[in-house]
mmCIF file of C-alpha atoms in Angstrom:
data_model
loop_
_atom_site.group_PDB
_atom_site.id
_atom_site.type_symbol
_atom_site.label_atom_id
_atom_site.label_comp_id
_atom_site.label_asym_id
_atom_site.label_seq_id
_atom_site.Cartn_x
_atom_site.Cartn_y
_atom_site.Cartn_z
ATOM 1 C CA UNK A 1 0.000 0.000 0.000
ATOM 2 C CA UNK A 2 2.939 2.338 0.471
ATOM 3 C CA UNK A 3 3.291 2.535 -3.321
ATOM 4 C CA UNK A 4 -0.300 3.680 -3.706
ATOM 5 C CA UNK A 5 0.069 6.452 -1.115
ATOM 6 C CA UNK A 6 3.380 7.585 -2.612
ATOM 7 C CA UNK A 7 1.763 7.713 -6.063
ATOM 8 C CA UNK A 8 -1.177 9.734 -4.772
ATOM 9 C CA UNK A 9 1.173 12.135 -3.003
ATOM 10 C CA UNK A 10 3.174 12.664 -6.200
ATOM 11 C CA UNK A 11 0.047 13.346 -8.234
ATOM 12 C CA UNK A 12 -1.539 15.702 -5.703
ATOM 13 C CA UNK A 13 1.532 17.559 -4.446
ATOM 14 C CA UNK A 14 4.831 18.785 -5.822
ATOM 15 C CA UNK A 15 5.522 21.825 -7.921
ATOM 16 C CA UNK A 16 5.303 21.598 -11.710
ATOM 17 C CA UNK A 17 8.639 22.840 -13.062
ATOM 18 C CA UNK A 18 8.072 21.955 -16.712
ATOM 19 C CA UNK A 19 5.086 20.774 -18.735
ATOM 20 C CA UNK A 20 4.485 19.629 -22.295
ATOM 21 C CA UNK A 21 0.948 19.074 -23.634
ATOM 22 C CA UNK A 22 -0.279 17.178 -26.696
ATOM 23 C CA UNK A 23 -3.853 17.277 -27.958
ATOM 24 C CA UNK A 24 -5.262 14.004 -29.296
ATOM 25 C CA UNK A 25 -8.692 12.761 -30.433
ATOM 26 C CA UNK A 26 -9.370 15.932 -32.437
ATOM 27 C CA UNK A 27 -8.560 18.089 -29.425
ATOM 28 C CA UNK A 28 -11.011 16.402 -27.043
ATOM 29 C CA UNK A 29 -8.191 14.928 -24.930
ATOM 30 C CA UNK A 30 -4.986 16.484 -23.646
ATOM 31 C CA UNK A 31 -2.011 14.333 -22.693
ATOM 32 C CA UNK A 32 0.355 16.237 -20.444
ATOM 33 C CA UNK A 33 3.861 15.273 -19.328
ATOM 34 C CA UNK A 34 4.914 17.193 -16.237
ATOM 35 C CA UNK A 35 8.222 17.320 -14.415
ATOM 36 C CA UNK A 36 7.445 17.935 -10.750
ATOM 37 C CA UNK A 37 9.652 18.691 -7.752
ATOM 38 C CA UNK A 38 8.860 17.184 -4.365
ATOM 39 C CA UNK A 39 8.516 19.929 -1.756
ATOM 40 C CA UNK A 40 10.130 17.853 1.004
ATOM 41 C CA UNK A 41 13.012 15.959 -0.589
ATOM 42 C CA UNK A 42 13.528 18.240 -3.589
ATOM 43 C CA UNK A 43 13.607 15.189 -5.854
ATOM 44 C CA UNK A 44 12.099 15.326 -9.327
ATOM 45 C CA UNK A 45 9.711 12.931 -11.011
ATOM 46 C CA UNK A 46 7.346 12.855 -13.992
ATOM 47 C CA UNK A 47 3.558 12.700 -14.073
ATOM 48 C CA UNK A 48 1.615 11.773 -17.196
ATOM 49 C CA UNK A 49 -1.815 13.386 -17.013
ATOM 50 C CA UNK A 50 -4.764 12.721 -19.290
ATOM 51 C CA UNK A 51 -7.717 15.124 -19.390
ATOM 52 C CA UNK A 52 -10.789 14.268 -21.465
ATOM 53 C CA UNK A 53 -14.468 15.148 -21.048
ATOM 54 C CA UNK A 54 -14.196 15.797 -17.322
ATOM 55 C CA UNK A 55 -12.221 12.597 -16.776
ATOM 56 C CA UNK A 56 -8.740 12.981 -15.306
ATOM 57 C CA UNK A 57 -6.141 10.212 -15.079
ATOM 58 C CA UNK A 58 -2.669 10.593 -13.577
ATOM 59 C CA UNK A 59 0.333 8.282 -13.795
ATOM 60 C CA UNK A 60 3.463 9.152 -11.776
ATOM 61 C CA UNK A 61 6.876 7.822 -12.864
ATOM 62 C CA UNK A 62 10.185 7.811 -11.046
ATOM 63 C CA UNK A 63 13.216 8.502 -13.276
ATOM 64 C CA UNK A 64 13.877 4.820 -14.072
ATOM 65 C CA UNK A 65 10.233 4.114 -14.890
ATOM 66 C CA UNK A 66 10.079 7.172 -17.137
ATOM 67 C CA UNK A 67 13.240 6.080 -18.978
ATOM 68 C CA UNK A 68 11.613 2.683 -19.622
ATOM 69 C CA UNK A 69 8.436 4.396 -20.825
ATOM 70 C CA UNK A 70 10.378 6.600 -23.254
ATOM 71 C CA UNK A 71 12.390 3.603 -24.512
ATOM 72 C CA UNK A 72 9.128 1.743 -25.198
ATOM 73 C CA UNK A 73 7.703 4.780 -27.024
ATOM 74 C CA UNK A 74 10.848 5.031 -29.182
ATOM 75 C CA UNK A 75 10.611 1.307 -29.989
ATOM 76 C CA UNK A 76 6.976 1.694 -31.072
ATOM 77 C CA UNK A 77 7.807 4.814 -33.093
ATOM 78 C CA UNK A 78 10.559 2.962 -34.984
ATOM 79 C CA UNK A 79 8.217 0.026 -35.668
ATOM 80 C CA UNK A 80 5.509 2.389 -36.881
ATOM 81 C CA UNK A 81 7.912 4.123 -39.262
ATOM 82 C CA UNK A 82 9.208 0.770 -40.543
ATOM 83 C CA UNK A 83 5.637 -0.449 -41.124
ATOM 84 C CA UNK A 84 4.741 2.755 -42.969
ATOM 85 C CA UNK A 85 7.827 2.449 -45.176
ATOM 86 C CA UNK A 86 7.162 -1.207 -45.999
ATOM 87 C CA UNK A 87 3.412 -0.769 -46.449
ATOM 88 C CA UNK A 88 2.804 -3.500 -43.880
ATOM 89 C CA UNK A 89 -0.811 -3.831 -42.831
ATOM 90 C CA UNK A 90 -2.174 -2.183 -45.970
ATOM 91 C CA UNK A 91 -4.497 -3.967 -48.356
ATOM 92 C CA UNK A 92 -3.329 -4.586 -51.894
ATOM 93 C CA UNK A 93 -5.735 -1.924 -53.194
ATOM 94 C CA UNK A 94 -4.200 0.729 -50.937
ATOM 95 C CA UNK A 95 -0.548 -0.068 -51.713
ATOM 96 C CA UNK A 96 0.832 2.084 -54.504
ATOM 97 C CA UNK A 97 3.306 0.448 -56.921
#
């Protein structure tokens, strides 16, 4: 349970020192990455926040977890680009010669 309380504390407290927002779903959802500083220890961490139609979701990461998250995103990005280049997943009618 200590993990749950620590996560809640990180989401609800700390000072945002940097934030980057991305709109998705035609602007109806905002994904926000926030670097926050803990008021007590001074340590930094990242919170991923999702805001859509009055629904808010928050996911705190320590530095190692965030590095793993970014590595996974880079892996997916590379696979997406490779698939787009190769035309993988497209029907024959949609593939241009």
